[in-house]
Tab-separated table of C-alpha atoms and ligand atoms in Angstrom:
chain	number	residue	atom	x	y	z
N	1	UNK	CA	0.121	-0.125	0.018
N	2	UNK	CA	1.340	3.501	-0.799
N	3	UNK	CA	1.275	6.123	1.553
N	4	UNK	CA	-0.198	9.281	0.598
N	5	UNK	CA	2.142	12.367	-0.060
N	6	UNK	CA	2.516	15.157	2.206
N	7	UNK	CA	-0.601	17.284	2.487
N	8	UNK	CA	-0.078	20.784	1.204
N	9	UNK	CA	-2.550	23.768	1.856
N	10	UNK	CA	-2.757	25.685	-1.471
N	11	UNK	CA	-2.918	29.370	-2.096
N	12	UNK	CA	-6.372	31.081	-2.015
N	13	UNK	CA	-7.661	32.144	-5.426
N	14	UNK	CA	-9.280	35.374	-4.457
N	15	UNK	CA	-11.788	35.877	-6.947
N	16	UNK	CA	-12.829	31.981	-6.814
N	17	UNK	CA	-13.470	32.706	-3.051
N	18	UNK	CA	-14.818	36.190	-2.815
N	19	UNK	CA	-17.828	35.606	-5.407
N	20	UNK	CA	-19.253	32.379	-3.859
N	21	UNK	CA	-18.883	33.977	-0.237
N	22	UNK	CA	-21.134	36.823	-1.622
N	23	UNK	CA	-23.713	34.682	-2.747
N	24	UNK	CA	-23.744	32.874	0.505
N	25	UNK	CA	-23.972	36.113	2.323
N	26	UNK	CA	-27.233	36.617	0.348
N	27	UNK	CA	-28.507	33.308	1.285
N	28	UNK	CA	-27.723	34.105	5.053
N	29	UNK	CA	-28.860	37.623	5.321
N	30	UNK	CA	-31.523	38.033	2.525
N	31	UNK	CA	-29.548	41.162	1.152
N	32	UNK	CA	-26.271	41.549	-0.813
N	33	UNK	CA	-23.029	42.520	1.158
N	34	UNK	CA	-21.581	45.960	0.674
N	35	UNK	CA	-18.395	44.191	-0.371
N	36	UNK	CA	-16.030	41.447	0.345
N	37	UNK	CA	-12.635	41.976	1.767
N	38	UNK	CA	-9.791	39.767	2.640
N	39	UNK	CA	-6.512	39.772	4.463
N	40	UNK	CA	-3.638	37.211	4.710
N	41	UNK	CA	-1.949	35.108	7.410
N	42	UNK	CA	1.607	35.559	8.038
N	43	UNK	CA	4.994	33.875	8.511
N	44	UNK	CA	7.645	35.558	10.023
N	45	UNK	CA	11.103	34.812	8.078
N	46	UNK	CA	13.179	35.931	11.084
N	47	UNK	CA	12.948	37.983	14.396
N	48	UNK	CA	11.226	35.935	16.864
N	49	UNK	CA	9.976	36.654	20.428
N	50	UNK	CA	11.472	40.240	19.937
N	51	UNK	CA	8.126	42.128	19.052
N	52	UNK	CA	7.280	42.931	22.828
N	53	UNK	CA	10.780	44.140	23.441
N	54	UNK	CA	11.181	46.986	20.812
N	55	UNK	CA	12.907	44.586	18.306
N	56	UNK	CA	13.011	44.232	14.396
N	57	UNK	CA	11.126	41.312	12.579
N	58	UNK	CA	10.610	40.486	9.094
N	59	UNK	CA	7.424	39.027	8.287
N	60	UNK	CA	5.613	38.331	4.861
N	61	UNK	CA	1.991	37.818	3.991
N	62	UNK	CA	1.065	34.360	3.142
N	63	UNK	CA	-1.020	33.555	-0.051
N	64	UNK	CA	-3.594	32.074	2.436
N	65	UNK	CA	-6.323	34.542	3.389
N	66	UNK	CA	-9.483	34.977	5.537
N	67	UNK	CA	-12.359	36.578	3.785
N	68	UNK	CA	-15.157	38.535	5.158
N	69	UNK	CA	-18.452	39.655	3.097
N	70	UNK	CA	-19.931	42.697	5.095
N	71	UNK	CA	-22.865	44.956	4.957
N	72	UNK	CA	-23.364	47.814	7.470
N	73	UNK	CA	-26.471	48.179	9.783
N	74	UNK	CA	-27.465	51.205	12.038
N	75	UNK	CA	-28.789	49.571	15.036
N	76	UNK	CA	-25.473	49.010	16.834
N	77	UNK	CA	-25.489	45.236	16.509
N	78	UNK	CA	-23.104	42.971	14.939
N	79	UNK	CA	-24.158	39.540	13.215
N	80	UNK	CA	-21.551	37.225	12.164
N	81	UNK	CA	-21.237	33.714	11.119
N	82	UNK	CA	-18.037	31.836	9.928
N	83	UNK	CA	-17.977	28.836	7.698
N	84	UNK	CA	-15.359	27.285	9.729
N	85	UNK	CA	-17.611	27.595	13.200
N	86	UNK	CA	-20.381	25.555	13.676
N	87	UNK	CA	-21.999	28.112	16.004
N	88	UNK	CA	-24.141	29.592	13.381
N	89	UNK	CA	-24.796	33.147	13.644
N	90	UNK	CA	-23.756	35.051	16.643
N	91	UNK	CA	-25.372	38.180	17.548
N	92	UNK	CA	-23.530	40.680	19.628
N	93	UNK	CA	-24.494	44.295	20.531
N	94	UNK	CA	-21.700	46.584	20.225
N	95	UNK	CA	-22.462	47.950	23.744
N	96	UNK	CA	-21.507	44.713	25.258
N	97	UNK	CA	-17.999	44.564	23.620
N	98	UNK	CA	-15.262	45.250	25.917
N	99	UNK	CA	-12.702	43.381	27.957
N	100	UNK	CA	-13.182	39.622	27.452
N	101	UNK	CA	-16.551	40.040	25.839
N	102	UNK	CA	-17.549	38.489	23.674
N	103	UNK	CA	-16.107	35.189	24.275
N	104	UNK	CA	-15.143	32.990	21.512
N	105	UNK	CA	-14.204	33.678	17.962
N	106	UNK	CA	-16.573	36.402	17.615
N	107	UNK	CA	-14.236	38.526	19.747
N	108	UNK	CA	-11.885	38.943	16.824
N	109	UNK	CA	-14.655	40.455	14.627
N	110	UNK	CA	-16.696	42.494	17.115
N	111	UNK	CA	-13.493	43.856	19.041
N	112	UNK	CA	-12.264	45.358	15.868
N	113	UNK	CA	-14.987	48.193	15.533
N	114	UNK	CA	-14.749	48.669	19.479
N	115	UNK	CA	-10.997	48.963	19.281
N	116	UNK	CA	-11.273	51.502	16.312
N	117	UNK	CA	-13.559	53.656	18.416
N	118	UNK	CA	-11.078	53.388	21.357
N	119	UNK	CA	-8.365	54.685	19.415
N	120	UNK	CA	-10.613	57.804	18.130
N	121	UNK	CA	-11.786	56.584	14.747
N	122	UNK	CA	-15.276	57.722	13.982
N	123	UNK	CA	-18.025	56.678	11.723
N	124	UNK	CA	-21.499	54.933	11.495
N	125	UNK	CA	-19.775	51.928	10.373
N	126	UNK	CA	-18.165	51.655	13.730
N	127	UNK	CA	-21.184	52.335	15.776
N	128	UNK	CA	-24.063	51.130	13.748
N	129	UNK	CA	-22.937	47.490	13.536
N	130	UNK	CA	-22.871	45.182	10.553
N	131	UNK	CA	-23.784	41.972	9.305
N	132	UNK	CA	-20.780	39.713	8.147
N	133	UNK	CA	-19.807	36.180	6.915
N	134	UNK	CA	-16.257	34.806	7.116
N	135	UNK	CA	-14.274	32.182	5.229
N	136	UNK	CA	-11.016	31.501	6.466
N	137	UNK	CA	-8.379	29.755	4.552
N	138	UNK	CA	-5.395	30.470	7.094
N	139	UNK	CA	-5.135	27.109	9.309
N	140	UNK	CA	-6.288	27.876	12.756
N	141	UNK	CA	-3.875	27.809	15.720
N	142	UNK	CA	-0.786	26.982	13.428
N	143	UNK	CA	1.291	30.023	14.358
N	144	UNK	CA	0.082	31.591	11.006
N	145	UNK	CA	-1.872	34.140	12.514
N	146	UNK	CA	-5.556	33.169	11.463
N	147	UNK	CA	-6.464	35.374	14.007
N	148	UNK	CA	-4.966	38.549	12.799
N	149	UNK	CA	-6.120	37.699	9.197
N	150	UNK	CA	-9.786	37.475	10.729
N	151	UNK	CA	-9.294	40.936	12.347
N	152	UNK	CA	-7.502	42.584	9.656
N	153	UNK	CA	-10.216	41.536	7.051
N	154	UNK	CA	-12.657	43.112	9.091
N	155	UNK	CA	-10.512	46.145	9.802
N	156	UNK	CA	-9.866	46.837	6.330
N	157	UNK	CA	-13.662	46.687	5.541
N	158	UNK	CA	-14.691	49.093	8.033
N	159	UNK	CA	-11.667	51.091	7.356
N	160	UNK	CA	-12.772	51.701	3.758
N	161	UNK	CA	-16.346	52.337	4.897
N	162	UNK	CA	-15.296	55.085	7.158
N	163	UNK	CA	-13.378	56.359	4.263
N	164	UNK	CA	-10.051	56.082	6.069
N	165	UNK	CA	-6.985	56.391	3.590
N	166	UNK	CA	-5.594	52.974	3.069
N	167	UNK	CA	-2.149	54.076	2.667
N	168	UNK	CA	0.689	52.725	5.092
N	169	UNK	CA	-0.140	55.362	7.744
N	170	UNK	CA	-3.783	54.234	7.642
N	171	UNK	CA	-3.057	50.754	7.819
N	172	UNK	CA	-0.596	51.126	10.583
N	173	UNK	CA	-3.499	52.821	12.615
N	174	UNK	CA	-5.796	49.782	11.760
N	175	UNK	CA	-3.066	47.347	12.883
N	176	UNK	CA	-2.695	48.955	16.259
N	177	UNK	CA	-6.419	48.556	16.584
N	178	UNK	CA	-6.480	45.163	15.735
N	179	UNK	CA	-3.856	44.456	18.330
N	180	UNK	CA	-5.902	46.207	20.968
N	181	UNK	CA	-9.086	44.077	19.836
N	182	UNK	CA	-6.747	40.920	20.113
N	183	UNK	CA	-5.161	41.964	23.539
N	184	UNK	CA	-8.280	43.154	25.307
N	185	UNK	CA	-11.419	41.722	23.730
N	186	UNK	CA	-9.738	38.345	22.818
N	187	UNK	CA	-7.708	38.283	25.762
N	188	UNK	CA	-4.685	37.159	23.946
N	189	UNK	CA	-1.447	39.084	25.162
N	190	UNK	CA	0.365	39.387	21.890
N	191	UNK	CA	2.880	41.956	20.059
N	192	UNK	CA	1.987	43.667	16.957
N	193	UNK	CA	3.790	41.831	14.401
N	194	UNK	CA	0.843	39.731	13.199
N	195	UNK	CA	-1.514	42.586	12.260
N	196	UNK	CA	1.143	44.704	10.922
N	197	UNK	CA	2.217	41.900	8.522
N	198	UNK	CA	-1.417	41.101	7.457
N	199	UNK	CA	-2.127	44.887	6.640
N	200	UNK	CA	1.081	46.252	5.593
N	201	UNK	CA	2.923	43.655	3.571
N	202	UNK	CA	2.911	43.802	-0.347
N	203	UNK	CA	3.128	41.161	-2.995
N	204	UNK	CA	6.970	40.089	-3.596
N	205	UNK	CA	8.117	41.389	-0.341
N	206	UNK	CA	8.609	41.064	3.316
N	207	UNK	CA	8.362	43.994	5.796
N	208	UNK	CA	11.135	44.938	8.104
N	209	UNK	CA	9.102	45.999	10.981
N	210	UNK	CA	10.431	48.041	13.864
N	211	UNK	CA	8.453	47.484	16.878
N	212	UNK	CA	10.218	50.487	18.548
N	213	UNK	CA	8.253	53.045	16.555
N	214	UNK	CA	6.092	50.906	14.273
N	215	UNK	CA	7.720	52.073	11.253
N	216	UNK	CA	7.896	49.656	8.166
N	217	UNK	CA	10.457	49.242	5.426
N	218	UNK	CA	9.492	47.330	2.363
N	219	UNK	CA	12.083	44.698	1.604
N	220	UNK	CA	11.825	42.914	-1.661
N	221	UNK	CA	11.965	39.059	-1.401
N	222	UNK	CA	12.159	37.457	-4.952
N	223	UNK	CA	12.569	33.937	-3.689
N	224	UNK	CA	11.419	32.525	-7.108
N	225	UNK	CA	13.807	34.498	-8.984
N	226	UNK	CA	16.577	33.234	-6.783
N	227	UNK	CA	15.584	29.602	-7.258
N	228	UNK	CA	14.227	29.491	-3.905
N	229	UNK	CA	11.075	28.469	-1.847
N	230	UNK	CA	9.987	29.098	1.552
N	231	UNK	CA	8.546	25.850	2.858
N	232	UNK	CA	6.213	26.150	5.909
N	233	UNK	CA	5.486	23.231	8.004
N	234	UNK	CA	2.590	22.972	10.435
N	235	UNK	CA	3.725	20.628	12.967
N	236	UNK	CA	0.042	20.101	14.333
N	237	UNK	CA	1.724	20.226	17.781
N	238	UNK	CA	0.101	22.422	20.306
N	239	UNK	CA	1.355	22.570	23.737
N	240	UNK	CA	-0.808	23.510	26.485
N	241	UNK	CA	1.674	25.611	28.584
N	242	UNK	CA	2.265	27.690	25.552
N	243	UNK	CA	0.410	30.599	26.800
N	244	UNK	CA	1.960	30.688	30.456
N	245	UNK	CA	5.305	30.320	28.985
N	246	UNK	CA	4.743	33.273	26.751
N	247	UNK	CA	3.658	35.305	29.689
N	248	UNK	CA	6.949	34.385	31.543
N	249	UNK	CA	9.186	35.200	28.659
N	250	UNK	CA	7.763	38.592	28.415
N	251	UNK	CA	8.279	39.180	32.207
N	252	UNK	CA	11.798	37.963	31.936
N	253	UNK	CA	12.679	40.455	29.350
N	254	UNK	CA	10.807	43.124	31.058
N	255	UNK	CA	12.740	42.681	34.376
N	256	UNK	CA	16.208	42.470	32.378
N	257	UNK	CA	15.440	45.755	30.775
N	258	UNK	CA	14.557	47.161	34.060
N	259	UNK	CA	17.657	45.712	35.648
N	260	UNK	CA	19.883	46.990	32.765
N	261	UNK	CA	17.892	50.786	33.101
N	262	UNK	CA	16.751	50.599	29.249
N	263	UNK	CA	13.196	50.957	28.107
N	264	UNK	CA	13.553	47.578	26.187
N	265	UNK	CA	16.166	45.268	25.068
N	266	UNK	CA	16.251	47.088	21.492
N	267	UNK	CA	18.361	49.741	23.637
N	268	UNK	CA	21.267	47.216	24.203
N	269	UNK	CA	23.821	47.435	21.633
N	270	UNK	CA	24.994	44.070	20.197
N	271	UNK	CA	28.530	45.610	20.868
N	272	UNK	CA	27.827	46.146	24.754
N	273	UNK	CA	26.020	42.626	25.032
N	274	UNK	CA	28.768	40.840	26.987
N	275	UNK	CA	28.986	43.789	29.431
N	276	UNK	CA	25.140	43.537	29.855
N	277	UNK	CA	25.309	39.941	30.255
N	278	UNK	CA	27.849	40.042	32.902
N	279	UNK	CA	25.932	42.531	34.846
N	280	UNK	CA	22.842	40.281	34.772
N	281	UNK	CA	24.812	37.178	35.696
N	282	UNK	CA	25.188	38.562	39.175
N	283	UNK	CA	21.315	38.564	39.874
N	284	UNK	CA	19.818	35.568	41.863
N	285	UNK	CA	18.174	34.203	38.694
N	286	UNK	CA	21.179	35.629	36.351
N	287	UNK	CA	21.596	32.538	34.309
N	288	UNK	CA	18.200	32.530	32.939
N	289	UNK	CA	18.198	36.206	32.278
N	290	UNK	CA	21.470	35.897	30.670
N	291	UNK	CA	20.260	33.369	28.115
N	292	UNK	CA	17.002	35.292	27.376
N	293	UNK	CA	18.675	38.767	26.764
N	294	UNK	CA	21.318	36.928	24.670
N	295	UNK	CA	18.360	35.683	22.455
N	296	UNK	CA	16.735	38.867	22.052
N	297	UNK	CA	19.870	40.992	21.447
N	298	UNK	CA	21.429	38.527	18.964
N	299	UNK	CA	17.986	37.881	17.256
N	300	UNK	CA	17.572	41.380	16.556
N	301	UNK	CA	21.031	41.579	15.100
N	302	UNK	CA	20.241	38.863	12.987
N	303	UNK	CA	17.296	40.434	11.530
N	304	UNK	CA	19.366	43.338	10.370
N	305	UNK	CA	21.804	41.143	8.645
N	306	UNK	CA	18.854	39.190	7.085
N	307	UNK	CA	17.361	42.399	5.755
N	308	UNK	CA	20.668	43.677	4.527
N	309	UNK	CA	21.449	40.355	2.471
N	310	UNK	CA	17.593	40.425	0.903
N	311	UNK	CA	18.240	44.365	0.192
N	312	UNK	CA	21.219	43.271	-1.683
N	313	UNK	CA	19.833	40.549	-3.764
N	314	UNK	CA	21.563	37.656	-1.632
N	315	UNK	CA	18.557	35.718	-0.299
N	316	UNK	CA	20.434	32.406	-1.164
N	317	UNK	CA	22.766	33.547	1.868
N	318	UNK	CA	20.170	33.920	4.899
N	319	UNK	CA	20.019	30.261	5.720
N	320	UNK	CA	22.946	30.593	8.301
N	321	UNK	CA	21.063	33.188	9.850
N	322	UNK	CA	17.994	31.317	10.102
N	323	UNK	CA	19.701	28.236	11.661
N	324	UNK	CA	21.430	30.626	14.234
N	325	UNK	CA	17.772	31.925	15.090
N	326	UNK	CA	16.263	28.384	15.798
N	327	UNK	CA	19.289	27.499	17.853
N	328	UNK	CA	18.995	30.511	19.977
N	329	UNK	CA	15.156	29.992	20.367
N	330	UNK	CA	15.629	26.535	21.241
N	331	UNK	CA	18.796	26.843	23.666
N	332	UNK	CA	18.462	30.483	25.002
N	333	UNK	CA	14.692	31.290	24.818
N	334	UNK	CA	13.460	27.660	25.399
N	335	UNK	CA	10.227	28.165	23.323
N	336	UNK	CA	10.957	25.246	20.779
N	337	UNK	CA	9.772	21.871	21.221
N	338	UNK	CA	10.348	18.219	19.809
N	339	UNK	CA	8.253	18.469	16.786
N	340	UNK	CA	9.715	21.734	15.953
N	341	UNK	CA	13.295	20.440	16.396
N	342	UNK	CA	12.668	17.534	14.245
N	343	UNK	CA	11.329	19.547	11.234
N	344	UNK	CA	14.465	21.738	11.630
N	345	UNK	CA	16.940	18.981	11.662
N	346	UNK	CA	15.202	16.856	9.028
N	347	UNK	CA	14.966	19.912	6.618
N	348	UNK	CA	18.801	20.605	7.440
N	349	UNK	CA	19.490	17.134	6.784
N	350	UNK	CA	17.821	17.075	3.284
N	351	UNK	CA	19.568	20.124	2.034
N	352	UNK	CA	17.360	23.105	3.392
N	353	UNK	CA	19.666	26.180	3.206
N	354	UNK	CA	18.448	27.212	6.531
N	355	UNK	CA	15.591	26.225	8.967
N	356	UNK	CA	13.935	27.501	11.906
N	357	UNK	CA	10.672	27.476	14.261
N	358	UNK	CA	8.300	30.635	13.402
N	359	UNK	CA	6.105	32.361	15.592
N	360	UNK	CA	5.443	31.767	19.365
N	361	UNK	CA	6.815	28.188	19.563
N	362	UNK	CA	5.689	25.311	21.782
N	363	UNK	CA	4.261	23.765	18.597
N	364	UNK	CA	2.852	25.633	15.593
N	365	UNK	CA	4.964	25.937	12.481
N	366	UNK	CA	8.549	26.060	11.287
N	367	UNK	CA	10.009	27.380	7.858
N	368	UNK	CA	12.732	25.731	5.692
N	369	UNK	CA	14.511	27.718	2.881
N	370	UNK	CA	14.910	25.221	0.136
N	371	UNK	CA	16.060	25.057	-3.394
N	372	UNK	CA	12.677	25.373	-5.350
N	373	UNK	CA	12.981	22.039	-6.870
N	374	UNK	CA	13.674	20.179	-3.580
N	375	UNK	CA	10.315	21.371	-1.873
N	376	UNK	CA	8.498	17.934	-2.333
N	377	UNK	CA	11.835	16.164	-1.045
N	378	UNK	CA	12.123	18.155	2.033
N	379	UNK	CA	8.379	17.875	2.637
N	380	UNK	CA	8.429	14.057	1.965
N	381	UNK	CA	11.315	13.610	4.416
N	382	UNK	CA	9.695	15.626	7.274
N	383	UNK	CA	6.495	13.810	6.798
N	384	UNK	CA	8.406	10.373	6.962
N	385	UNK	CA	10.251	11.567	10.027
N	386	UNK	CA	6.941	12.490	11.731
N	387	UNK	CA	5.577	8.982	11.014
N	388	UNK	CA	8.478	7.286	12.026
N	389	UNK	CA	8.170	8.909	15.700
N	390	UNK	CA	4.712	7.884	15.698
N	391	UNK	CA	3.433	11.755	15.570
N	392	UNK	CA	0.399	13.147	13.809
N	393	UNK	CA	1.074	14.003	10.304
N	394	UNK	CA	2.275	17.542	9.433
N	395	UNK	CA	0.775	19.961	6.853
N	396	UNK	CA	2.905	21.950	4.499
N	397	UNK	CA	2.438	25.046	2.489
N	398	UNK	CA	4.788	27.454	0.350
N	399	UNK	CA	4.914	31.067	1.403
N	400	UNK	CA	4.843	33.087	-1.682
N	401	UNK	CA	4.939	36.916	-0.497
N	402	UNK	CA	1.564	38.037	-0.901
N	403	UNK	CA	-0.533	40.964	-0.847
N	404	UNK	CA	-1.595	42.668	2.335
N	405	UNK	CA	-5.461	43.097	3.387
N	406	UNK	CA	-7.386	44.198	0.522
N	407	UNK	CA	-10.890	44.490	-0.985
N	408	UNK	CA	-11.781	41.701	-3.212
N	409	UNK	CA	-15.531	42.750	-4.475
V	1	LIG	P1	-3.132	31.630	15.073
V	1	LIG	O1	-3.762	33.048	14.958
V	1	LIG	O2	-2.035	31.286	14.906
V	1	LIG	O3	-3.986	30.903	13.921
V	1	LIG	P2	-4.903	31.780	17.425
V	1	LIG	O4	-5.111	31.086	18.702
V	1	LIG	O5	-4.377	33.257	17.763
V	1	LIG	O6	-4.055	31.043	16.402
V	1	LIG	O7	-6.312	32.222	16.570
V	1	LIG	C1	-7.119	31.136	16.116
V	1	LIG	C2	-8.477	31.665	16.553
V	1	LIG	O8	-8.778	32.665	15.820
V	1	LIG	C3	-9.573	30.679	16.366
V	1	LIG	O9	-9.546	29.714	17.416
V	1	LIG	C4	-10.685	31.297	16.464
V	1	LIG	O10	-11.155	31.563	17.505
V	1	LIG	C5	-10.157	32.596	15.467
V	1	LIG	N1	-10.322	32.439	13.859
V	1	LIG	C6	-9.393	32.357	13.326
V	1	LIG	N2	-9.958	32.031	11.923
V	1	LIG	C7	-11.348	31.944	11.837
V	1	LIG	C8	-12.285	31.909	11.076
V	1	LIG	N3	-12.185	31.734	9.817
V	1	LIG	N4	-13.732	31.849	11.847
V	1	LIG	C9	-13.770	32.071	12.855
V	1	LIG	N5	-13.128	32.284	13.879
V	1	LIG	C10	-11.659	32.308	13.221
V	2	LIG	MG1	-2.908	34.536	16.670
């Protein structure tokens, strides 16, 4: 009996998805939507666990998107249904939206107009409510940011309806509102990388995001032109302690910054790292703080070097930086896990130029930079390694740098 080949998530065909969704909206709500908008998931090339300490990261938008067909209402009620959720239409009066409310997936939808209002945006589309139908093509809970894709699709729809200019400045405003919705309404304590990537990336490039001042530099990333592909492996591992460990890492770096007398670890010059580590080493929990700070400071430096290589057309040279990032996340920051390490080790053994975990860790996804013609081989080897160790079959996708949130219909 032949074993099935590795399972790939294919890129979303925008026109093919938007039109049927508008049809389905009509069936669900009895009227046409005002429009259909979509926003992508993202994968971070490098710069992990530094977006909450003023660091740099280099995410790109995936060709996998979440769509929302939406029509404004005037009575202050949000009604929303998702093709991925069995709950049917969820109805939320906007007056009841706030910290931790509503619970469940509707928080990522109803939280957006709430956060836009909190941040000073105005317009009937924010206070009047809306009917919405969601169709997500970003795998959930894989570290590829289906949550930001959902928020950002809603945000770009509402932004357009309140006639916000959707240039990079307008999008930066939407991104920070989406982060607020995720932090406060959905109650997930995350940094701002996901929303910035989903809203501010463009086709053919990554963004160099400076989380210290929210500025973005577009960085061309012509993988296909360099004969390369970025293979994403969803390990399907999800470890229950991830949330708690995330909070502990944030607390570690905040404490380290305080001890070093800096606003955040971005302020630690890599040339002065040894002196900073020596100072932290004298603390009672110094050994741990030293490793956390070493990760953050060296990771931010690796992002700079990766961006430099990409900006000078040397994408084929970033592999060792990806490898060093993974090793640092595994050993110093301690956020990897068996499935991520297995993916990275297997990809490297099968010729990947570099490989690393991506996203928060403790499960989720890893990336491997591979020669385009070796994608299937590397994916097959990772799938075989998982099967051999009795792990659930991983899933794969290739990340072509894609367009940020936009209108489809
Ligand atoms: P990730 O963002 O890495 O995919 P999260 O846990 O941050 O993982 O977000 C996943 C959650 O986002 C889901 O559990 C669900 O609540 C919500 N979500 C994402 N996509 C959709 C969708 N298409 N329909 C409804 N809810 C969604
Ligand atoms: Mg998320």
